[in-house]
mmCIF file of C-alpha atoms in Angstrom:
data_model
loop_
_atom_site.group_PDB
_atom_site.id
_atom_site.type_symbol
_atom_site.label_atom_id
_atom_site.label_comp_id
_atom_site.label_asym_id
_atom_site.label_seq_id
_atom_site.Cartn_x
_atom_site.Cartn_y
_atom_site.Cartn_z
ATOM 1 C CA MET A 1 99.947 68.839 230.561
ATOM 2 C CA SER A 2 103.155 67.028 231.476
ATOM 3 C CA LEU A 3 105.743 65.871 228.967
ATOM 4 C CA ASN A 4 105.214 62.391 230.443
ATOM 5 C CA ASP A 5 101.506 62.244 229.603
ATOM 6 C CA LEU A 6 100.820 59.051 227.687
ATOM 7 C CA ASP A 7 97.541 58.024 226.084
ATOM 8 C CA GLU A 8 97.614 54.282 226.669
ATOM 9 C CA ASP A 9 94.576 53.762 224.421
ATOM 10 C CA VAL A 10 96.481 55.219 221.459
ATOM 11 C CA LEU A 11 99.515 53.085 222.300
ATOM 12 C CA ALA A 12 97.310 49.980 222.570
ATOM 13 C CA GLN A 13 95.736 50.738 219.177
ATOM 14 C CA PHE A 14 99.165 51.275 217.666
ATOM 15 C CA THR A 15 100.351 47.972 219.114
ATOM 16 C CA ALA A 16 97.284 46.186 217.763
ATOM 17 C CA ASP A 17 97.784 47.756 214.339
ATOM 18 C CA VAL A 18 101.451 46.806 213.952
ATOM 19 C CA GLY A 19 101.455 43.557 215.925
ATOM 20 C CA GLY A 20 104.845 42.030 216.602
ATOM 21 C CA ALA A 21 106.704 44.990 215.118
ATOM 22 C CA ALA A 22 105.639 47.311 217.967
ATOM 23 C CA ASP A 23 108.762 46.858 220.119
ATOM 24 C CA GLU A 24 111.120 47.495 217.226
ATOM 25 C CA LEU A 25 109.127 50.494 215.976
ATOM 26 C CA VAL A 26 108.957 52.097 219.432
ATOM 27 C CA ARG A 27 112.696 51.640 219.951
ATOM 28 C CA LEU A 28 113.358 53.130 216.503
ATOM 29 C CA PHE A 29 111.079 56.062 217.370
ATOM 30 C CA ALA A 30 112.971 56.581 220.654
ATOM 31 C CA ASP A 31 116.347 56.557 218.892
ATOM 32 C CA GLU A 32 115.166 58.898 216.140
ATOM 33 C CA THR A 33 113.611 61.237 218.707
ATOM 34 C CA ARG A 34 116.909 61.498 220.585
ATOM 35 C CA GLN A 35 118.735 62.243 217.328
ATOM 36 C CA ARG A 36 116.102 64.774 216.274
ATOM 37 C CA ILE A 37 116.351 66.658 219.560
ATOM 38 C CA THR A 38 120.151 66.715 219.395
ATOM 39 C CA ARG A 39 119.866 68.193 215.892
ATOM 40 C CA MET A 40 117.209 70.667 217.045
ATOM 41 C CA MET A 41 119.445 71.938 219.855
ATOM 42 C CA GLN A 42 121.926 73.053 217.179
ATOM 43 C CA ALA A 43 119.513 74.374 214.548
ATOM 44 C CA ASP A 44 118.243 77.870 213.899
ATOM 45 C CA ASP A 45 114.795 76.913 212.590
ATOM 46 C CA ASN A 46 113.008 73.953 214.153
ATOM 47 C CA THR A 47 109.602 74.341 212.539
ATOM 48 C CA LYS A 48 109.773 71.158 210.431
ATOM 49 C CA ASP A 49 111.412 69.043 213.132
ATOM 50 C CA ALA A 50 108.896 70.270 215.709
ATOM 51 C CA HIS A 51 106.057 69.335 213.358
ATOM 52 C CA SER A 52 107.531 65.868 212.776
ATOM 53 C CA LEU A 53 108.100 65.351 216.496
ATOM 54 C CA LYS A 54 104.513 66.397 217.201
ATOM 55 C CA SER A 55 103.105 63.961 214.653
ATOM 56 C CA THR A 56 105.238 60.958 215.531
ATOM 57 C CA SER A 57 104.772 61.469 219.259
ATOM 58 C CA ALA A 58 101.002 61.489 218.804
ATOM 59 C CA THR A 59 101.217 58.253 216.799
ATOM 60 C CA TYR A 60 102.774 56.523 219.814
ATOM 61 C CA GLY A 61 100.338 58.051 222.304
ATOM 62 C CA MET A 62 102.858 60.476 223.759
ATOM 63 C CA SER A 63 100.361 63.291 224.169
ATOM 64 C CA GLY A 64 102.578 65.312 226.507
ATOM 65 C CA LEU A 65 105.526 65.324 224.125
ATOM 66 C CA ALA A 66 103.202 65.991 221.177
ATOM 67 C CA GLY A 67 101.749 68.978 223.023
ATOM 68 C CA ALA A 68 105.182 70.375 223.829
ATOM 69 C CA ALA A 69 106.271 69.893 220.206
ATOM 70 C CA ASP A 70 103.094 71.660 219.061
ATOM 71 C CA ALA A 71 103.909 74.622 221.309
ATOM 72 C CA LEU A 72 107.451 74.659 219.900
ATOM 73 C CA GLU A 73 106.153 74.530 216.339
ATOM 74 C CA THR A 74 103.796 77.428 217.023
ATOM 75 C CA ALA A 75 106.560 79.508 218.576
ATOM 76 C CA CYS A 76 108.810 78.800 215.581
ATOM 77 C CA THR A 77 106.053 79.678 213.118
ATOM 78 C CA ASP A 78 105.340 82.895 215.035
ATOM 79 C CA GLY A 79 109.046 83.799 214.984
ATOM 80 C CA ASP A 80 109.122 83.911 218.792
ATOM 81 C CA ASP A 81 112.699 82.744 219.374
ATOM 82 C CA LYS A 82 112.553 83.190 223.157
ATOM 83 C CA ARG A 83 109.440 81.054 223.529
ATOM 84 C CA ALA A 84 110.774 78.501 221.032
ATOM 85 C CA SER A 85 113.986 78.197 223.034
ATOM 86 C CA GLU A 86 112.015 77.695 226.258
ATOM 87 C CA HIS A 87 109.909 74.930 224.694
ATOM 88 C CA LEU A 88 112.943 73.237 223.177
ATOM 89 C CA ILE A 89 114.738 73.240 226.534
ATOM 90 C CA GLU A 90 111.618 71.766 228.164
ATOM 91 C CA ILE A 91 111.564 68.984 225.562
ATOM 92 C CA GLU A 92 115.300 68.318 225.751
ATOM 93 C CA THR A 93 115.197 68.186 229.555
ATOM 94 C CA GLY A 94 112.222 65.840 229.842
ATOM 95 C CA VAL A 95 112.345 63.617 226.769
ATOM 96 C CA GLU A 96 114.377 60.782 228.296
ATOM 97 C CA GLU A 97 111.927 60.327 231.149
ATOM 98 C CA ALA A 98 108.999 60.473 228.720
ATOM 99 C CA LEU A 99 110.594 57.877 226.415
ATOM 100 C CA LYS A 100 111.377 55.650 229.392
ATOM 101 C CA GLY A 101 107.701 55.828 230.379
ATOM 102 C CA LEU A 102 106.665 54.831 226.868
ATOM 103 C CA LEU A 103 109.066 51.870 226.799
ATOM 104 C CA ASN A 104 108.003 50.730 230.286
ATOM 105 C CA THR A 105 104.318 50.945 229.399
ATOM 106 C CA LEU A 106 104.909 48.948 226.234
ATOM 107 C CA ALA A 107 106.819 46.287 228.190
ATOM 108 C CA ARG A 108 104.024 46.035 230.791
ATOM 109 C CA SER A 109 101.387 45.667 228.117
ATOM 110 C CA ALA A 110 103.349 42.826 226.516
ATOM 111 C CA ASN A 111 103.191 40.771 229.737
#
């Protein structure tokens, strides 16, 4: 699974559910995700943030990011710092491209 994997059916359902607020909510999610990852890069325990990232990413159809966050959460829960660090670096490295894909897909669906 790639960090960029996006379930367009989930995103379409989300868009249908929230209507005209979709653009604003997705942009807010993107901003909060960037802030969360910045905070996670400096934290010792990322279990709660990884869980939140997993859940919110899934809400927006970002299955790749949700999967990576799930792997991070598991590593944190297991106390496997090395594996947690690897997953966090993977997320930090690829999140901008994944968010850009989400925003582009949302823009295309609006046209």
